[in-house]
CSV table of C-alpha atoms in Angstrom, one decimal:
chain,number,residue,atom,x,y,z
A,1,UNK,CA,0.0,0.0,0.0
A,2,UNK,CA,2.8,2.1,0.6
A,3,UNK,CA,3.6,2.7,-3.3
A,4,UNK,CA,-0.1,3.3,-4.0
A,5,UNK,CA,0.2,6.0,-1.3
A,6,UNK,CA,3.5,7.5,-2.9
A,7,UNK,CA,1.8,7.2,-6.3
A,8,UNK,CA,-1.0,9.6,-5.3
A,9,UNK,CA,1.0,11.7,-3.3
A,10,UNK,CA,2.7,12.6,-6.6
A,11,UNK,CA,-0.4,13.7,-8.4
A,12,UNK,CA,0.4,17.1,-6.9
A,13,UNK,CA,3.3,17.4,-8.4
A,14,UNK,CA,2.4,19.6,-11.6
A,15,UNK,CA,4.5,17.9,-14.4
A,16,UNK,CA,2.8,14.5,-13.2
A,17,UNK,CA,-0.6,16.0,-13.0
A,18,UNK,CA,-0.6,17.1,-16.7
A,19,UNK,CA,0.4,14.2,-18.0
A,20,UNK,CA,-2.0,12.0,-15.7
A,21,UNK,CA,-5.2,14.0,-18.0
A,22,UNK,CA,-3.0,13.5,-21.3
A,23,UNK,CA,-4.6,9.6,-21.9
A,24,UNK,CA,-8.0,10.7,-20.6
A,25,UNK,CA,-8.4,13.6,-23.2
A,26,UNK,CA,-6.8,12.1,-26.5
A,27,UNK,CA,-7.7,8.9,-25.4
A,28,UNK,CA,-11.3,10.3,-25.4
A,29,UNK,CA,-11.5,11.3,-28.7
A,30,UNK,CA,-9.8,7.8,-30.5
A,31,UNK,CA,-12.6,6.2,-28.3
A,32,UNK,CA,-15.3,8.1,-29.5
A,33,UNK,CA,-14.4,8.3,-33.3
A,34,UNK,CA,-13.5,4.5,-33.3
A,35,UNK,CA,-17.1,3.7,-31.0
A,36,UNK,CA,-18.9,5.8,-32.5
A,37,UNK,CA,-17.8,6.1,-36.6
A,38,UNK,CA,-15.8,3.3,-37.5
A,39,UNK,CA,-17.8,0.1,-35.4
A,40,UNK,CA,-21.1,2.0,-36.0
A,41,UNK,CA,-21.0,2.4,-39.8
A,42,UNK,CA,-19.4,-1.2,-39.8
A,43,UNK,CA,-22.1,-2.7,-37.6
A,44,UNK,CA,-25.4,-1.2,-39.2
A,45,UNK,CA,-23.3,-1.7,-43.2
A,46,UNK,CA,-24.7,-4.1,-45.8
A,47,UNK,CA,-21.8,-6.3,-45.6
A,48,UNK,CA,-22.9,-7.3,-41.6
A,49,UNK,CA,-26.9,-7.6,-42.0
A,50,UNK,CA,-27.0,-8.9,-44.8
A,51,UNK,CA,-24.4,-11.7,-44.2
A,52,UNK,CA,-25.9,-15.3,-44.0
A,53,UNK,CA,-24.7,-15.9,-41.0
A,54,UNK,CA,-26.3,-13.2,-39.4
A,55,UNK,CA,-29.5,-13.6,-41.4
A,56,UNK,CA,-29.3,-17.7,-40.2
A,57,UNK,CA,-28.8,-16.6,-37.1
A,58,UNK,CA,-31.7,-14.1,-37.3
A,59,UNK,CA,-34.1,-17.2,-38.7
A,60,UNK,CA,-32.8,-19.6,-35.8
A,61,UNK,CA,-33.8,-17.0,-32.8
A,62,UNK,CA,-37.1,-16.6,-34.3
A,63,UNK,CA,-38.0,-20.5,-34.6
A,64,UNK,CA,-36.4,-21.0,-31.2
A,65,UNK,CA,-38.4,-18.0,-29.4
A,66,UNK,CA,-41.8,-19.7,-31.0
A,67,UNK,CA,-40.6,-23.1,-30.0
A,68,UNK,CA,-39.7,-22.4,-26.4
A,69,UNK,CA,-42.5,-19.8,-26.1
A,70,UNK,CA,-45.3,-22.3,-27.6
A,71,UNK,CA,-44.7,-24.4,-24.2
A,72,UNK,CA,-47.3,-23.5,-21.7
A,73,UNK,CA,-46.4,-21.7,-18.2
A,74,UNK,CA,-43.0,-22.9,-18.8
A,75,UNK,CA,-42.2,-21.5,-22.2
A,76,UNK,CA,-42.4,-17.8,-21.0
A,77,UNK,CA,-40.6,-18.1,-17.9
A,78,UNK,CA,-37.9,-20.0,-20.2
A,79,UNK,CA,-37.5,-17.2,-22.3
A,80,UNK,CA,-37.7,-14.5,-19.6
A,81,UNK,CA,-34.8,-16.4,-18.0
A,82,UNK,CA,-32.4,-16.5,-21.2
A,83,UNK,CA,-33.7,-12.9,-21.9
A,84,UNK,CA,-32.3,-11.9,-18.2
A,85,UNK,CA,-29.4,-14.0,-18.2
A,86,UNK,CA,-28.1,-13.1,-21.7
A,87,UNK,CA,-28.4,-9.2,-20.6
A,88,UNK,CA,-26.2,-9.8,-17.5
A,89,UNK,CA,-23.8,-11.3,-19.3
A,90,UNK,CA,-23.7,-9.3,-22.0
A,91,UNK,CA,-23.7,-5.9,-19.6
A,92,UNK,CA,-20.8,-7.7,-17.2
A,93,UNK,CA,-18.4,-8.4,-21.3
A,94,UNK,CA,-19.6,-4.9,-22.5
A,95,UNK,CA,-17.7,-3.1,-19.5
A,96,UNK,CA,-15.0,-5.4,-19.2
A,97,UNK,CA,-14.1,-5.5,-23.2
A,98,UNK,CA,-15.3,-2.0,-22.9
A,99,UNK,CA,-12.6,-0.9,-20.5
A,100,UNK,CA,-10.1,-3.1,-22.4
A,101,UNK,CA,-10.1,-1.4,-25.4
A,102,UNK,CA,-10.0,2.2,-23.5
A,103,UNK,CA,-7.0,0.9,-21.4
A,104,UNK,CA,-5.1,0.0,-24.6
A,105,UNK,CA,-5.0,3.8,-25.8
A,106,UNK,CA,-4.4,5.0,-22.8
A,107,UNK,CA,-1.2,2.5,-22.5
A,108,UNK,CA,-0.1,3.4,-26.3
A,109,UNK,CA,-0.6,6.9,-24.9
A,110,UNK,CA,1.1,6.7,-21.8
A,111,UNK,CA,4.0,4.6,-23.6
A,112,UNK,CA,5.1,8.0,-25.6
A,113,UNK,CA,5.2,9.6,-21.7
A,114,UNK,CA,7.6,6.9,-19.9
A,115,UNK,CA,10.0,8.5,-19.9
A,116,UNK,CA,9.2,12.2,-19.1
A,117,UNK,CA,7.3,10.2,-16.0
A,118,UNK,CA,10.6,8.7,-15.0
A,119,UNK,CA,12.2,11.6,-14.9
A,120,UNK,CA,9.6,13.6,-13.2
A,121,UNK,CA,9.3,11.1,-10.2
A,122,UNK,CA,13.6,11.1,-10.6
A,123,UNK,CA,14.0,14.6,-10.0
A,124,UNK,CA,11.3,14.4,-7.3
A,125,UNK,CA,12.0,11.7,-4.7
A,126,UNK,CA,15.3,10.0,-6.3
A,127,UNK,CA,18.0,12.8,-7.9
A,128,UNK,CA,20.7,11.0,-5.7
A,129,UNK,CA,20.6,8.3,-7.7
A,130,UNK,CA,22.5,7.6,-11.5
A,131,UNK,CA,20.2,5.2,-13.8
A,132,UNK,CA,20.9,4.4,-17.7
A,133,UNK,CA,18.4,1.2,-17.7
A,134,UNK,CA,18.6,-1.5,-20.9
A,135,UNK,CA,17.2,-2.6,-24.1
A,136,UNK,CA,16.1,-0.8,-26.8
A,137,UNK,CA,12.6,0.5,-28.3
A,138,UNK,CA,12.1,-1.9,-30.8
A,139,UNK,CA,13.2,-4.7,-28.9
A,140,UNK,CA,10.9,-3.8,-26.3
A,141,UNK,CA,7.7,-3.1,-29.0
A,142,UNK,CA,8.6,-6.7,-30.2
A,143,UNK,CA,8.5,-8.7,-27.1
A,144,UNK,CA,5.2,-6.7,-26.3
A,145,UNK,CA,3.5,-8.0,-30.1
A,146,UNK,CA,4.9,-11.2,-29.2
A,147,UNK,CA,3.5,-11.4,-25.8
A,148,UNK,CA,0.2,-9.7,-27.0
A,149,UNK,CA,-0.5,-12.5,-29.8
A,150,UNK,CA,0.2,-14.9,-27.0
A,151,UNK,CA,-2.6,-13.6,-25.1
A,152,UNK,CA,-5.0,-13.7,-28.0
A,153,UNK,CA,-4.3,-17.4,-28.6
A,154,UNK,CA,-4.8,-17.8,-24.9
A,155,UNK,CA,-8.3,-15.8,-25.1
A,156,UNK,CA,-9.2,-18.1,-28.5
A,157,UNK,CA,-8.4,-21.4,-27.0
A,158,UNK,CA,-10.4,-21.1,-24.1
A,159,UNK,CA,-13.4,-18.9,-26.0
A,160,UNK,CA,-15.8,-21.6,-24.0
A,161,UNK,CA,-15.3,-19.7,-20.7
A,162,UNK,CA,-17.1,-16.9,-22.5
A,163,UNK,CA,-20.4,-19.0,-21.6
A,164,UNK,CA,-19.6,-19.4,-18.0
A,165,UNK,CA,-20.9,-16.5,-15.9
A,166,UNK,CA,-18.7,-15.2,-13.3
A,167,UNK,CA,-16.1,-17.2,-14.5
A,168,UNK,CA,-15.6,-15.5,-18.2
A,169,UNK,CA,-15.4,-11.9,-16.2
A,170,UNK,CA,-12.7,-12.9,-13.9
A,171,UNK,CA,-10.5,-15.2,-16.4
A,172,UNK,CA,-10.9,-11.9,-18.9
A,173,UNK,CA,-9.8,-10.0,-16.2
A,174,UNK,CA,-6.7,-12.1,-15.3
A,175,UNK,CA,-5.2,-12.1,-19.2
A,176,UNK,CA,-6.1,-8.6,-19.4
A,177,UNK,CA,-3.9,-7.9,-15.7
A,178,UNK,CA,-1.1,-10.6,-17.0
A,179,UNK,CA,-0.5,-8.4,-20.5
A,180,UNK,CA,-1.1,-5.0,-18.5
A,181,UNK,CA,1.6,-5.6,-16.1
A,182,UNK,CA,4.0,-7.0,-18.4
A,183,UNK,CA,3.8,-4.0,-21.1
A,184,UNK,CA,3.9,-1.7,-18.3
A,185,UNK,CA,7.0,-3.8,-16.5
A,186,UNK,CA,8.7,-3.6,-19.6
A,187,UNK,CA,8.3,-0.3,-20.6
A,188,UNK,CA,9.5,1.0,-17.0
A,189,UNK,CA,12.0,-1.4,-16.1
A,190,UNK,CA,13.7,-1.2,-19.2
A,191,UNK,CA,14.1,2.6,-18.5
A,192,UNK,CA,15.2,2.8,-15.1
A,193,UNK,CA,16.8,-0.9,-14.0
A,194,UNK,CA,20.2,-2.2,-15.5
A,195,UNK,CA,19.2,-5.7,-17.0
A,196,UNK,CA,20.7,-8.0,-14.1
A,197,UNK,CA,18.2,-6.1,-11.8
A,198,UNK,CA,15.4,-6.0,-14.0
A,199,UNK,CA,15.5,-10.1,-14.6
A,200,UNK,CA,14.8,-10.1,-10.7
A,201,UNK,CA,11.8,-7.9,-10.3
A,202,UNK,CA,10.6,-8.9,-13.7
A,203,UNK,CA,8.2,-11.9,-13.0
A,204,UNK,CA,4.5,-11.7,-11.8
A,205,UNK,CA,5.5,-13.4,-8.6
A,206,UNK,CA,7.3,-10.4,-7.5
A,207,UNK,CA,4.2,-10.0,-5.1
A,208,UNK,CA,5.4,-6.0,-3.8
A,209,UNK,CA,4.8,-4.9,-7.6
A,210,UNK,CA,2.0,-7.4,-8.9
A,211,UNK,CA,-0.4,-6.9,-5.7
A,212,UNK,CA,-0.2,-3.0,-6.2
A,213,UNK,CA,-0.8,-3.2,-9.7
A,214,UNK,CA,-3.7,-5.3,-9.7
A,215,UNK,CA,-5.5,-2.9,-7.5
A,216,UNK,CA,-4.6,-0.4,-9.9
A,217,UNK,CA,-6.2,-2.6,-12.9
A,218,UNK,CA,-8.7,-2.9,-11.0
A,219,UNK,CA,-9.9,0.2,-10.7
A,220,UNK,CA,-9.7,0.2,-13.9
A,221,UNK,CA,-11.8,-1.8,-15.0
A,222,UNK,CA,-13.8,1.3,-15.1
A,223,UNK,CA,-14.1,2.9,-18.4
A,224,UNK,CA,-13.1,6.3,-16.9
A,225,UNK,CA,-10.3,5.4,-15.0
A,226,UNK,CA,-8.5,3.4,-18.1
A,227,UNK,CA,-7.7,6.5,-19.1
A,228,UNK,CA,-5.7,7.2,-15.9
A,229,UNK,CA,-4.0,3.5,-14.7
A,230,UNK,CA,-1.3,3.3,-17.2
A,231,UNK,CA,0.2,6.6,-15.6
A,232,UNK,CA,-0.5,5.5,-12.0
A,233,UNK,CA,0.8,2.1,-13.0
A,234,UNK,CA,3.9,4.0,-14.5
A,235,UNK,CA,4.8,6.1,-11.5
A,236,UNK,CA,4.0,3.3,-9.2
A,237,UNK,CA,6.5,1.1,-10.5
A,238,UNK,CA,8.9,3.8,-10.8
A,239,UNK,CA,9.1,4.3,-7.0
A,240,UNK,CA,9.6,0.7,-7.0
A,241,UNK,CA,12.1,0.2,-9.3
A,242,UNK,CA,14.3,3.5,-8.4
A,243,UNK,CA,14.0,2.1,-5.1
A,244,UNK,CA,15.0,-1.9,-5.9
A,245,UNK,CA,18.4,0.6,-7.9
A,246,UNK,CA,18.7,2.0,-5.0
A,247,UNK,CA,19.5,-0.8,-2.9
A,248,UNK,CA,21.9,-2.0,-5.7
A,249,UNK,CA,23.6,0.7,-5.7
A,250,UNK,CA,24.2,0.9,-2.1
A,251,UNK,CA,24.9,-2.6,-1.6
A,252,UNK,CA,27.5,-2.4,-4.8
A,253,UNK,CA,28.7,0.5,-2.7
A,254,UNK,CA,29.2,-1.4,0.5
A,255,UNK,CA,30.7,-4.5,-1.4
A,256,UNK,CA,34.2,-2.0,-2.9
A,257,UNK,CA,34.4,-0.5,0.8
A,258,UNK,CA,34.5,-4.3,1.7
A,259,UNK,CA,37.2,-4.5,-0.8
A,260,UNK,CA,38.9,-1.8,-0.3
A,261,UNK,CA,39.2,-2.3,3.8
């Protein structure tokens, strides 16, 4: 809790602040154009109501509504179940694929402000400290499309769960946390830690980052605050991470005046 509570500490610090709104108001606008142009005139075009397999589909709901609904008592109570269940779970998909696809801008947003971020929590709480960090840009946007396609096989092969009430929101929300921590692990560590240190703190069973991030993703989960957990997510893990450099550094420190003496 102690990050979570230096990561809003640092919202008053101007240079954060701005940036904190940047995702939230560009972010708003790709969101809208995309919901509201592109998917709209896609959904209501020729090409998708007019498809068979929409138009079969359309057929089957109305021979299976007269089926079930030609059953006395029963039939209604049938179909007002289905009717009921089917608009939970489509309400509990819409705001979790909802927030999804506002969390991805705001983390292709937030990606372009790392490192200003980085610096601005440096020069706050950690200006003692020298950091160069590792990799490169494009190795780091590969290992992301990598890891990203991985997830989407993941989410294919196990499309069943989608049926499962309860279940399909929390497994959705657990690949969504898995690829949210790792772009935002990579994109920050690879800043601040050299790589030695960076293998160690890397893995989602470093508990001090992951459980602090996950209450962070899910706040998210959110449409609203999408647009504002990458940047949390970003300075959090920078506190982390400068202070994990910090302890290298001392104890590399400590090991030449072992040397020395």
């Amino acid at each position: 809790m102690s990050l979570i509570i230096k990561t809003l500490l640092d919202l008053k610090n101007p240079a954060i602040l701005i940036r904190l709104f940047m995702p939230f108001f560009i972010g708003l606008v790709l969101v809208s154009l995309l919901g509201y142009g592109l998917f709209g005139i896609f959904l209501t075009s020729d090409f998708v109501t007019q498809s068979p397999m929409v138009q079969d589909f359309e057929t089957w709901h109305v021979h299976a509504e007269q089926t079930i609904g030609a059953i006395p008592v029963i039939g209604g109570l049938v179909l007002w179940f289905i009717g009921v269940a089917v608009a939970v779970i489509a309400g509990l998909l819409g705001i979790v694929l909802g927030s999804y696809l506002v969390l991805l801008f705001a983390m292709i947003i937030t990606g372009f402000m790392t490192d200003s971020l980085v610096k601005a929590v440096h020069k706050s709480h950690y200006s003692h400290l020298h950091y160069e960090g590792h990799g490169s840009i494009l190795g780091m946007v590969w290992a992301l499309v990598k890891f990203g396609l991985l997830m989407i096989l993941l989410l294919l092969v196990t499309f069943p769960l989608l049926f499962i009430p309860l279940i399909n929101v929390v497994w959705f929300w657990l690949i969504g946390f898995i690829f949210f921590r790792y772009a935002i692990v990579m994109d920050v560590g690879q800043v601040i830690l050299p790589k030695e240190a960076f293998e160690k703190v890397k893995s989602i069973t470093d508990w001090p980052s992951s459980i602090p991030m996950g209450i962070l993703y899910s706040v998210s989960i959110f449409p609203v605050m999408s647009f504002f957990a990458p940047v949390l997510a970003v300075i959090l893990l920078s506190h982390y991470y400068f202070e994990k450099l910090q302890d290298e550094q001392w104890l590399t420190a400590q090991e030449q005046k072992n040397v020395a003496s």
